[in-house]
mmCIF file of C-alpha atoms and ligand atoms in Angstrom:
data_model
loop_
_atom_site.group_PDB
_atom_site.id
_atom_site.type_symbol
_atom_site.label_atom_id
_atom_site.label_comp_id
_atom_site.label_asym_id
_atom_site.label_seq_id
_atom_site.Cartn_x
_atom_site.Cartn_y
_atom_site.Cartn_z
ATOM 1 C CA UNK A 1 28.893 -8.806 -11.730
ATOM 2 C CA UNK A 2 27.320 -6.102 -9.611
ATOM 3 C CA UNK A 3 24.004 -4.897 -10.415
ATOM 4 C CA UNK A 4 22.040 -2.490 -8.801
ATOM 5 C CA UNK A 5 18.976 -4.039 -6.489
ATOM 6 C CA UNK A 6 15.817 -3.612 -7.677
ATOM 7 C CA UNK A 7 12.918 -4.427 -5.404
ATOM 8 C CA UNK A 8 9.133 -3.981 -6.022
ATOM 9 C CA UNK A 9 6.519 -3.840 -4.050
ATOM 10 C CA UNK A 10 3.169 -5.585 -5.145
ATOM 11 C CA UNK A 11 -0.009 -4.016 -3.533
ATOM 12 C CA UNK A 12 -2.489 -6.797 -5.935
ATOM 13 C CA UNK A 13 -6.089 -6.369 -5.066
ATOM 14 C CA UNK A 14 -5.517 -4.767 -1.184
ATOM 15 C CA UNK A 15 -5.550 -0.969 0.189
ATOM 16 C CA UNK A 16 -7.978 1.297 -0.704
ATOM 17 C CA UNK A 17 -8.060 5.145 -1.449
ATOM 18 C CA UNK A 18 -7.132 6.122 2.111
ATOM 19 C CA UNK A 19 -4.837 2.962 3.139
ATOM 20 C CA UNK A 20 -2.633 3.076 -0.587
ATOM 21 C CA UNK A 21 -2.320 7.386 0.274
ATOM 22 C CA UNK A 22 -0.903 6.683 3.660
ATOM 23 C CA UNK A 23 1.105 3.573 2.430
ATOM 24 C CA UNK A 24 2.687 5.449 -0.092
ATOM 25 C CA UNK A 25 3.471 8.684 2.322
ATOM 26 C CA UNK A 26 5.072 6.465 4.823
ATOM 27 C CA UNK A 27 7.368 4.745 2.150
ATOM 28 C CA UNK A 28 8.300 8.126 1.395
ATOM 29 C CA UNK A 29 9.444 9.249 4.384
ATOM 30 C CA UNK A 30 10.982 6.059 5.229
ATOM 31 C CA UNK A 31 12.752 4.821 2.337
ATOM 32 C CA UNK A 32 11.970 7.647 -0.385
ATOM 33 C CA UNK A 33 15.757 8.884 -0.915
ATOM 34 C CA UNK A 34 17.329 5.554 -1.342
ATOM 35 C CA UNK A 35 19.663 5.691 -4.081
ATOM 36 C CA UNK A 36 21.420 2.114 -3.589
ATOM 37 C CA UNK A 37 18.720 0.438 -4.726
ATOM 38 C CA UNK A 38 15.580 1.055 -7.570
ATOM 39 C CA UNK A 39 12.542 1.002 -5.419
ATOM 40 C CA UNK A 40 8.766 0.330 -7.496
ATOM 41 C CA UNK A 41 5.345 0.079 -5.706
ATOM 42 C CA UNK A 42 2.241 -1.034 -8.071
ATOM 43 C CA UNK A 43 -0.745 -0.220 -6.483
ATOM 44 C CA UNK A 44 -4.366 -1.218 -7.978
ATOM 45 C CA UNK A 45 -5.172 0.478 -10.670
ATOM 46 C CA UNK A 46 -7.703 3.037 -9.639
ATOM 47 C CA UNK A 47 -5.447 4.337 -6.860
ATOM 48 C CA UNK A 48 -2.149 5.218 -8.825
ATOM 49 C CA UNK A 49 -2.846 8.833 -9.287
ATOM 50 C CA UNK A 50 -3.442 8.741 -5.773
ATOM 51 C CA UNK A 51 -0.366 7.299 -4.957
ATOM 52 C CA UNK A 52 1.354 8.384 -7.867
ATOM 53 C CA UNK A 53 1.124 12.198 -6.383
ATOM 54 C CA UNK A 54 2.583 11.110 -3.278
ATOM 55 C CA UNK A 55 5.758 9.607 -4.569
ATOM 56 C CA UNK A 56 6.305 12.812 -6.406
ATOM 57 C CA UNK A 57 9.454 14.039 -5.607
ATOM 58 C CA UNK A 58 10.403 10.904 -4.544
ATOM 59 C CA UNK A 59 12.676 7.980 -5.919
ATOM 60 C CA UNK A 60 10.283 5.393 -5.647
ATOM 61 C CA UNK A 61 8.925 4.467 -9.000
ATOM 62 C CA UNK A 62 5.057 3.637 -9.976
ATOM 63 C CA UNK A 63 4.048 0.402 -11.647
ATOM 64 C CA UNK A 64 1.071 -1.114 -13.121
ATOM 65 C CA UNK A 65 0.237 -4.533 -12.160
ATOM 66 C CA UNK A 66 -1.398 -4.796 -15.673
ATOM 67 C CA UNK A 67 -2.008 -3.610 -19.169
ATOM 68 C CA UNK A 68 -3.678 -4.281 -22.511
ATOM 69 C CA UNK A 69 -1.660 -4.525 -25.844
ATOM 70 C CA UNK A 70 -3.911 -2.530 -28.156
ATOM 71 C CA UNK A 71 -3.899 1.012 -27.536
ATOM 72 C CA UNK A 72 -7.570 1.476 -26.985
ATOM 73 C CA UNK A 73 -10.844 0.985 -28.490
ATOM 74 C CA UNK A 74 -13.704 -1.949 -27.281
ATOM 75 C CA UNK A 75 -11.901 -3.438 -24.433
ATOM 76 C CA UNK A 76 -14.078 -3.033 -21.961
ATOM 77 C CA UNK A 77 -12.376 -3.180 -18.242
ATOM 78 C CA UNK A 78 -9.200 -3.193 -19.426
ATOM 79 C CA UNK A 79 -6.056 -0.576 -19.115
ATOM 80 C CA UNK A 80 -3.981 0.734 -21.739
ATOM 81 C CA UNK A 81 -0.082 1.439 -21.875
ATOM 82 C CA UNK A 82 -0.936 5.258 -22.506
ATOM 83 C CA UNK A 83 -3.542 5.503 -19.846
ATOM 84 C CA UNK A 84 -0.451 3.958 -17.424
ATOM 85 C CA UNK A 85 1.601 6.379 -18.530
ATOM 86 C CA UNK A 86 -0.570 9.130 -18.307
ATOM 87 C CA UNK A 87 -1.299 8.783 -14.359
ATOM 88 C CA UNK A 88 2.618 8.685 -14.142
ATOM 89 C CA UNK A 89 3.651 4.884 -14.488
ATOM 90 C CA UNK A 90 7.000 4.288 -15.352
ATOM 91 C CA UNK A 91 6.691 0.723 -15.799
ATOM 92 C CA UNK A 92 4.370 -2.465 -15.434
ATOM 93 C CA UNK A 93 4.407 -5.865 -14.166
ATOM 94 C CA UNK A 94 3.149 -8.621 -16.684
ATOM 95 C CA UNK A 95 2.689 -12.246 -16.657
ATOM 96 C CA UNK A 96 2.008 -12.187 -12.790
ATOM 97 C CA UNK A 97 0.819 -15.888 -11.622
ATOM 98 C CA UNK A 98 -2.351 -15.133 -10.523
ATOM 99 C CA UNK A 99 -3.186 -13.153 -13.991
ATOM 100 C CA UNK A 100 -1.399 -17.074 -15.536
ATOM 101 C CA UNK A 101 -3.279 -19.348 -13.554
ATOM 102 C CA UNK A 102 -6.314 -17.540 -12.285
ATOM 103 C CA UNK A 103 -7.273 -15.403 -14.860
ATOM 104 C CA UNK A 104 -5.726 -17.641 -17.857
ATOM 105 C CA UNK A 105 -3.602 -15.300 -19.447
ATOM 106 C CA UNK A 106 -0.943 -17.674 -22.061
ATOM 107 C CA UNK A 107 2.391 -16.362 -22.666
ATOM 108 C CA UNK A 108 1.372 -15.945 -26.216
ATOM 109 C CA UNK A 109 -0.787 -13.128 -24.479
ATOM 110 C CA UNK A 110 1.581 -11.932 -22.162
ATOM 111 C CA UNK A 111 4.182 -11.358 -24.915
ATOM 112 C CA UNK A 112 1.940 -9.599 -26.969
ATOM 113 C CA UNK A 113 1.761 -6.995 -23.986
ATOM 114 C CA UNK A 114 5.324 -6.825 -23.387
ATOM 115 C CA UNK A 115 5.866 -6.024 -26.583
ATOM 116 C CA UNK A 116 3.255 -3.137 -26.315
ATOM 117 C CA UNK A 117 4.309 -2.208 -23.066
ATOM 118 C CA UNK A 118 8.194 -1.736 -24.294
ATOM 119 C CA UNK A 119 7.058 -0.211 -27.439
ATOM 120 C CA UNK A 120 4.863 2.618 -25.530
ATOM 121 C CA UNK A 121 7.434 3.149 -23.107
ATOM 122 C CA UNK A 122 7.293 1.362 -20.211
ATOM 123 C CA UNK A 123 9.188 -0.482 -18.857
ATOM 124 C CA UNK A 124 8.471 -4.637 -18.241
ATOM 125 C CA UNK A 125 8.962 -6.606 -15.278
ATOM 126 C CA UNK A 126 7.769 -9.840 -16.329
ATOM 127 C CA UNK A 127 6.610 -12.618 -14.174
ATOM 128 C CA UNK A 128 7.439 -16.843 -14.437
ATOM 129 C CA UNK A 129 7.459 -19.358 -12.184
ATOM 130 C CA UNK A 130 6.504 -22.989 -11.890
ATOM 131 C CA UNK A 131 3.393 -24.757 -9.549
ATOM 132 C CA UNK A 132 4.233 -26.458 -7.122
ATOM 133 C CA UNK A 133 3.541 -29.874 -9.090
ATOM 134 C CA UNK A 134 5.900 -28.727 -11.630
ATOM 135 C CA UNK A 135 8.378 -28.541 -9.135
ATOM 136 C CA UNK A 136 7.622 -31.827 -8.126
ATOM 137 C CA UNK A 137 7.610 -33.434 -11.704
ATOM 138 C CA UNK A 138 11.448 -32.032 -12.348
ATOM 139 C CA UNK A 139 9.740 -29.300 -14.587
ATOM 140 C CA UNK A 140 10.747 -26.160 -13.280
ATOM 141 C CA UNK A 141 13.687 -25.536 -15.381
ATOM 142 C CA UNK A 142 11.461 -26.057 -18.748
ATOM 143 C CA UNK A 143 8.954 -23.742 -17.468
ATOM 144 C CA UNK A 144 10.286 -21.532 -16.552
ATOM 145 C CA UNK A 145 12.210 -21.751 -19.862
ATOM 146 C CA UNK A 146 9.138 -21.569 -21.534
ATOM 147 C CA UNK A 147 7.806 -18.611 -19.936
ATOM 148 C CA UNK A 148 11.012 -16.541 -20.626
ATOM 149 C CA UNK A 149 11.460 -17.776 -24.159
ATOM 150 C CA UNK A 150 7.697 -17.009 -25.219
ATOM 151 C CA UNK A 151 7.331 -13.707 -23.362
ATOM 152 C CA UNK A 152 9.981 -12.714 -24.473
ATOM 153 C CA UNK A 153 9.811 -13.495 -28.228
ATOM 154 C CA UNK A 154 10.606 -10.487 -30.593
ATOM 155 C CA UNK A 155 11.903 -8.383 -27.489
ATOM 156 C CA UNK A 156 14.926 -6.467 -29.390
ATOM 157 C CA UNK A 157 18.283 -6.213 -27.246
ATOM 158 C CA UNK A 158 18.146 -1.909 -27.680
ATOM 159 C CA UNK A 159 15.130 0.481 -28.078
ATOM 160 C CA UNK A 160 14.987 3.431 -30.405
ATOM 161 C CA UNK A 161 13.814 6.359 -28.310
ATOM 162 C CA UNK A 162 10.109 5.657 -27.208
ATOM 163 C CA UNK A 163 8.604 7.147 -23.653
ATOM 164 C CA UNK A 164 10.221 9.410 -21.623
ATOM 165 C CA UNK A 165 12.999 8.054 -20.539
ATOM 166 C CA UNK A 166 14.506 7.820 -23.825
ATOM 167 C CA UNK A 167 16.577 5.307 -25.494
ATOM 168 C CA UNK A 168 17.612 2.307 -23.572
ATOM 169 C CA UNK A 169 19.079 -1.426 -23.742
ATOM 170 C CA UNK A 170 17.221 -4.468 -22.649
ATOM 171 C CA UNK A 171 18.641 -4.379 -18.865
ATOM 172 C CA UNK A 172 17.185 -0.982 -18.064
ATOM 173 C CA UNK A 173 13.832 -1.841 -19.687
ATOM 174 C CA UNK A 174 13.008 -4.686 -18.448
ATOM 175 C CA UNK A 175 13.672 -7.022 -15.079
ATOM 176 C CA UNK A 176 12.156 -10.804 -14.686
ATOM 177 C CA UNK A 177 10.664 -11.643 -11.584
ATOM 178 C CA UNK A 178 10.947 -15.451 -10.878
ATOM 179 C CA UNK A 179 8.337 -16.127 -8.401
ATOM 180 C CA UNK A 180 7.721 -20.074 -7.488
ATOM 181 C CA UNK A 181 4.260 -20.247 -7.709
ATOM 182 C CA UNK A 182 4.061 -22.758 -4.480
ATOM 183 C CA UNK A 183 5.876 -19.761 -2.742
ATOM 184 C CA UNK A 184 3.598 -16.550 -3.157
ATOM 185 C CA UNK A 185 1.841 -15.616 -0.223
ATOM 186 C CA UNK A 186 2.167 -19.259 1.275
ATOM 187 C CA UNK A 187 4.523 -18.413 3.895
ATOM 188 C CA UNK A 188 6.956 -20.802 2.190
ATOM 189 C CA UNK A 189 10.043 -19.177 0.579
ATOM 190 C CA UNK A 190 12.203 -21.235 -2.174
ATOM 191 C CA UNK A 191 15.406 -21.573 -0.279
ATOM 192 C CA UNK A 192 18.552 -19.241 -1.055
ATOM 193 C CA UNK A 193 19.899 -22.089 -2.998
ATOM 194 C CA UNK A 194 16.605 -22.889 -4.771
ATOM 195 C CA UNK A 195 16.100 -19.328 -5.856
ATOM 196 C CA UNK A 196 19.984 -18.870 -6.852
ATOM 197 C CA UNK A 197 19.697 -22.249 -9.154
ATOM 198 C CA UNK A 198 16.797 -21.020 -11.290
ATOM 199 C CA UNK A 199 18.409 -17.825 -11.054
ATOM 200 C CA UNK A 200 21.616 -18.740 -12.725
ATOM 201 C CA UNK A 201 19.744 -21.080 -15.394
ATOM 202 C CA UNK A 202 17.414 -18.061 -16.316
ATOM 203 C CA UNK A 203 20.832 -16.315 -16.853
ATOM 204 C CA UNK A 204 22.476 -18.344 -19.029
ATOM 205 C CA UNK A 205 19.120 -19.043 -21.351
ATOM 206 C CA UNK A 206 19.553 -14.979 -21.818
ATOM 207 C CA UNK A 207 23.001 -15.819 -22.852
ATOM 208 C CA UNK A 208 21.469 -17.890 -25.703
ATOM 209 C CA UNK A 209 19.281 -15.586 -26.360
ATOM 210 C CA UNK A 210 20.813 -12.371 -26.560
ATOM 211 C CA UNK A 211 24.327 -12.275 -24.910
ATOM 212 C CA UNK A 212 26.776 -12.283 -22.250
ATOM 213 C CA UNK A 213 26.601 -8.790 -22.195
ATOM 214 C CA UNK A 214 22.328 -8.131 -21.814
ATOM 215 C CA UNK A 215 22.345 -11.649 -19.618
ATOM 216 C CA UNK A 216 24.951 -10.229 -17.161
ATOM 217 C CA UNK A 217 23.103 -6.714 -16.927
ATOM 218 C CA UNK A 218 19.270 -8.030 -17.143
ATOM 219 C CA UNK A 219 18.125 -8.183 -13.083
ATOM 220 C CA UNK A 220 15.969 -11.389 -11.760
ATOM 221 C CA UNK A 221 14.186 -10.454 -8.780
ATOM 222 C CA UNK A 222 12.990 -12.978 -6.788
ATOM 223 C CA UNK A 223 9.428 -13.067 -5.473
ATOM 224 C CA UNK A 224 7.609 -15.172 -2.712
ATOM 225 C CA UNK A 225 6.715 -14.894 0.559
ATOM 226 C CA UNK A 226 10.203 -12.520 0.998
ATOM 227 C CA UNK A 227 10.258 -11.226 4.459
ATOM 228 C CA UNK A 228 12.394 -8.583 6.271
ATOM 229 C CA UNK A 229 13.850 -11.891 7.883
ATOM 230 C CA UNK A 230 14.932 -13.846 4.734
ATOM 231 C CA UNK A 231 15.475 -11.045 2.155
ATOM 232 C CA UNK A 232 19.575 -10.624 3.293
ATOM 233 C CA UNK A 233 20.233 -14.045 2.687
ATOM 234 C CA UNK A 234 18.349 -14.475 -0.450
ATOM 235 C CA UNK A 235 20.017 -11.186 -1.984
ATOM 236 C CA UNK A 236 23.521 -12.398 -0.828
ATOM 237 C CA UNK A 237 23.433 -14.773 -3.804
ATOM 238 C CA UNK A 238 24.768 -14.319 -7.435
ATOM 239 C CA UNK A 239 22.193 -14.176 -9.575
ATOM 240 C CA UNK A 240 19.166 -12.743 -7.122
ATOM 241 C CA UNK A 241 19.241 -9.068 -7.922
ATOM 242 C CA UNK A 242 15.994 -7.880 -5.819
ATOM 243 C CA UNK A 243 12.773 -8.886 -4.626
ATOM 244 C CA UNK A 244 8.938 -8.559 -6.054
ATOM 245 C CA UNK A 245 7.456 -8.524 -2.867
ATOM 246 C CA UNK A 246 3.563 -9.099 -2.374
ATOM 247 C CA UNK A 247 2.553 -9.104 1.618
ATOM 248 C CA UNK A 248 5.246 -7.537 3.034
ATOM 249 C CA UNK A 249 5.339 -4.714 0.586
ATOM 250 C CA UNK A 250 1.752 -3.780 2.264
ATOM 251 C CA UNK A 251 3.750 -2.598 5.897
ATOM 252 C CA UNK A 252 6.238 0.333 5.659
ATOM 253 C CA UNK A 253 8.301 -1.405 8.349
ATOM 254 C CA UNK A 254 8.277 -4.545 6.598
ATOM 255 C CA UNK A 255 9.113 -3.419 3.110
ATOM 256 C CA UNK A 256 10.797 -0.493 4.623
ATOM 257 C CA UNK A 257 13.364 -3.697 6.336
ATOM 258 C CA UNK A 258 13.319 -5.568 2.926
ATOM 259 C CA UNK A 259 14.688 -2.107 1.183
ATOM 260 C CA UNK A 260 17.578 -2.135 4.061
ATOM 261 C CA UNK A 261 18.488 -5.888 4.023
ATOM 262 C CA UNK A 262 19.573 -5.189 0.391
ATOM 263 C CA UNK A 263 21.700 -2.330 1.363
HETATM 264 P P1 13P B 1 4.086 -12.600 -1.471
HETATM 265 O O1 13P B 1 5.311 -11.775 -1.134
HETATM 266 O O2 13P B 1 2.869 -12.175 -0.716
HETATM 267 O O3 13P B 1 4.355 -14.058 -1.407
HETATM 268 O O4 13P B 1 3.750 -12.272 -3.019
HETATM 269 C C1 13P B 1 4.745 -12.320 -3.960
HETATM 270 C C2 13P B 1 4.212 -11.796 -5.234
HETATM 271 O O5 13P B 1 3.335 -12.391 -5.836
HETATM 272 C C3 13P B 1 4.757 -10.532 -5.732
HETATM 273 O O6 13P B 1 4.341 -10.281 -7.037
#
């Protein structure tokens, strides 16, 4: 099964006004036609109009890194699905590790704002991985399981028209991102192998879930610590269908690379 790479680029708390403008322009020029491959870049918050009217034009997508799952009201610091939509998102990352283990979010909470976030119209690329003691323990595979089965709990395999983009199955509106907690921004990448195994096991618990058909079309993109270097080999396998990539997304040359490697 061939699916098209997608590969995201995860600016988390770094850039500001000027750095994010000139980031964004110099993805443009470098990798803003790509049609192989779905390109996303989720800046912080307060800069996506910025960047968002740079991409115009462009085929590079904006993202969120976060949302809340009521649609407004007393929520003070927090960022609703319309507001993302409204400076030009077309989709959100949720369940991110750092917003799991340093901010505390549960994937009873993350699933409440996927299912917002897919309701409202944008679309969900939604975050799991294991720490590092998991790993250790054997635990990885129940998890991870865990994470995917809870945020994903009352996600329907089709949408009714919602959001611009109109109606769509599961695939198109949402991607996981399996990023090994031990392996974001560490410098230590889960090995080809490592990556393809939870991968293929993710797979096949969408299989339960849903079906052959949604499991075989759904994209897992791999994040942590991808580099131009080790991208190629981790995309040559099966089940790795992109990259969320955190560092390296912050260097047009670098993500510019990653974007080529999957080519
Ligand atoms: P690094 O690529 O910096 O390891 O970050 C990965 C990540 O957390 C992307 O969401």
């Amino acid at each position: 099964m061939s699916r098209k790479l997608f590969i995201g680029g995860n600016w988390k708390m770094n850039t500001d006004r000027d750095s994010a403008a000139s980031l964004a322009s110099g993805l443009v020029e470098a990798i803003g036609s790509v049609e192989e491959i779905d390109v996303a870049v989720a800046p912080p918050s307060v800069y996506l109009s910025a960047v968002g009217e740079v991409l115009k034009g462009s085929n590079i997508s904006l993202a969120g890194q976060n949302c809340w799952y009521e649609p407004n009201g007393a929520y003070t610091g927090e960022i609703s699905t319309d507001m993302l939509l409204d400076v030009g998102c077309d989709l959100v990352i949720l369940g991110h590790s750092e917003r799991r283990h340093v901010l505390g979010e549960t994937d009873e909470l993350i699933n409440r704002k996927v299912l917002k976030a897919l309701d409202a119209g944008l679309d969900v690329i939604l975050c799991v991985g294991e720490l590092l003691e998991q790993r250790q323990a054997g635990q990885t595979n129940d998890v991870v399981t865990r994470q995917v089965k809870i945020g994903m709990e009352g996600v329907p395999s089709s949408f009714s028209e919602k959001g611009e983009k109109g109606k769509k199955g599961l695939p198109e509106r949402l991607t996981i991102a399996y990023e090994p907690v031990w392996a974001i921004g560490t410098g230590v990448t889960a090995t080809p192998e490592q990556a393809q195994e939870v991968h293929a096991m993710i797979r096949s618990l969408l299989a339960d879930m849903y079906d052959r058909q949604i499991a075989d079309g759904l994209r897992i993109q791999y994040g942590g610590s991808m580099k131009p270097d080790n991208a190629a080999e981790l995309f040559a396998k099966d089940d790795i269908d992109g990259g969320l990539i955190g560092g390296a997304s912050l260097k047009v040359e670098d993500f510019a690379s990653i974007i080529k490697a999957g080519m």
